[in-house]
Short mmCIF file of C-alpha atoms in Angstrom, two decimals:
data_model
loop_
_atom_site.label_atom_id
_atom_site.label_comp_id
_atom_site.label_asym_id
_atom_site.label_seq_id
_atom_site.Cartn_x
_atom_site.Cartn_y
_atom_site.Cartn_z
CA UNK A 1 11.70 22.32 2.15
CA UNK A 2 13.60 23.07 -0.31
CA UNK A 3 15.91 24.78 2.14
CA UNK A 4 16.60 20.62 3.19
CA UNK A 5 17.57 20.24 -0.58
CA UNK A 6 14.94 17.44 -0.04
CA UNK A 7 13.15 16.38 -3.95
CA UNK A 8 9.61 16.61 -3.59
CA UNK A 9 7.53 14.10 -6.22
CA UNK A 10 4.20 16.46 -7.04
CA UNK A 11 0.74 14.62 -7.58
CA UNK A 12 -2.60 14.56 -6.35
CA UNK A 13 -3.38 14.34 -2.99
CA UNK A 14 -4.29 10.63 -1.78
CA UNK A 15 -3.89 8.92 -4.76
CA UNK A 16 -4.07 5.44 -4.04
CA UNK A 17 -2.27 5.13 -8.15
CA UNK A 18 0.21 6.51 -6.82
CA UNK A 19 0.69 4.87 -3.25
CA UNK A 20 1.25 1.15 -2.56
CA UNK A 21 0.80 1.05 1.36
CA UNK A 22 -3.19 1.35 0.07
CA UNK A 23 -2.63 -2.11 -2.18
CA UNK A 24 -1.06 -3.38 1.50
CA UNK A 25 -3.76 -2.43 2.87
CA UNK A 26 -6.22 -4.06 1.03
CA UNK A 27 -3.93 -7.17 0.65
CA UNK A 28 -3.62 -7.19 5.06
CA UNK A 29 -7.36 -6.53 5.03
CA UNK A 30 -9.08 -9.31 2.46
CA UNK A 31 -6.93 -11.61 4.57
CA UNK A 32 -8.36 -10.65 7.87
CA UNK A 33 -11.93 -10.11 6.08
CA UNK A 34 -13.34 -13.83 7.09
CA UNK A 35 -12.05 -14.23 10.14
CA UNK A 36 -13.92 -13.80 13.51
CA UNK A 37 -12.87 -11.68 16.53
CA UNK A 38 -14.22 -11.31 19.88
CA UNK A 39 -11.92 -8.10 21.01
CA UNK A 40 -9.86 -5.38 19.52
CA UNK A 41 -6.88 -7.38 21.04
CA UNK A 42 -8.10 -11.00 19.13
CA UNK A 43 -8.11 -8.11 15.73
CA UNK A 44 -4.81 -6.76 16.86
CA UNK A 45 -2.66 -10.12 16.96
CA UNK A 46 -4.35 -11.70 14.03
CA UNK A 47 -3.71 -8.21 11.94
CA UNK A 48 -0.25 -8.38 13.13
CA UNK A 49 0.07 -11.88 12.17
CA UNK A 50 -1.48 -11.76 8.92
CA UNK A 51 1.17 -8.47 8.03
CA UNK A 52 3.60 -10.87 8.88
CA UNK A 53 2.75 -13.25 6.46
CA UNK A 54 2.14 -11.51 3.31
CA UNK A 55 5.43 -12.54 1.04
CA UNK A 56 8.06 -9.84 0.59
CA UNK A 57 8.23 -10.07 -3.44
CA UNK A 58 4.49 -8.61 -3.03
CA UNK A 59 5.91 -5.69 -0.76
CA UNK A 60 9.28 -5.01 -4.12
CA UNK A 61 6.58 -5.31 -6.62
CA UNK A 62 4.76 -3.05 -5.21
CA UNK A 63 7.79 -0.49 -5.03
CA UNK A 64 9.26 -1.38 -8.84
CA UNK A 65 6.36 -1.19 -10.18
CA UNK A 66 6.15 2.47 -8.82
CA UNK A 67 7.56 3.94 -11.63
CA UNK A 68 4.83 2.69 -14.77
CA UNK A 69 2.04 3.63 -11.98
CA UNK A 70 3.82 7.90 -12.35
CA UNK A 71 4.15 6.64 -16.54
CA UNK A 72 0.08 5.37 -15.56
CA UNK A 73 -0.94 8.82 -13.94
CA UNK A 74 0.62 11.26 -16.34
CA UNK A 75 -1.07 9.47 -19.03
CA UNK A 76 -3.83 9.65 -18.00
CA UNK A 77 -3.27 13.69 -16.86
CA UNK A 78 -4.02 13.18 -13.19
CA UNK A 79 -7.44 10.47 -14.23
CA UNK A 80 -8.30 7.08 -13.10
CA UNK A 81 -5.65 4.28 -13.74
CA UNK A 82 -5.50 0.39 -14.44
CA UNK A 83 -4.10 0.85 -11.01
#
């Protein structure tokens, strides 16, 4: 990517500590877990409805936590963090 001047952050592959979308998926999973679905279309409809109801503040909070997450991973030298 250096030929295109894209700055890439180096971190462990698939690190949930540094991937806020993992926390959004977790939230979505909790919202859908106790609901009954009779087919895939019903599940997809529920997932869509619940996705749209995740508060924007939740997404913003997760995004704004990235500097703290990065610092925690650096301090822990790549091992597990509280995130």
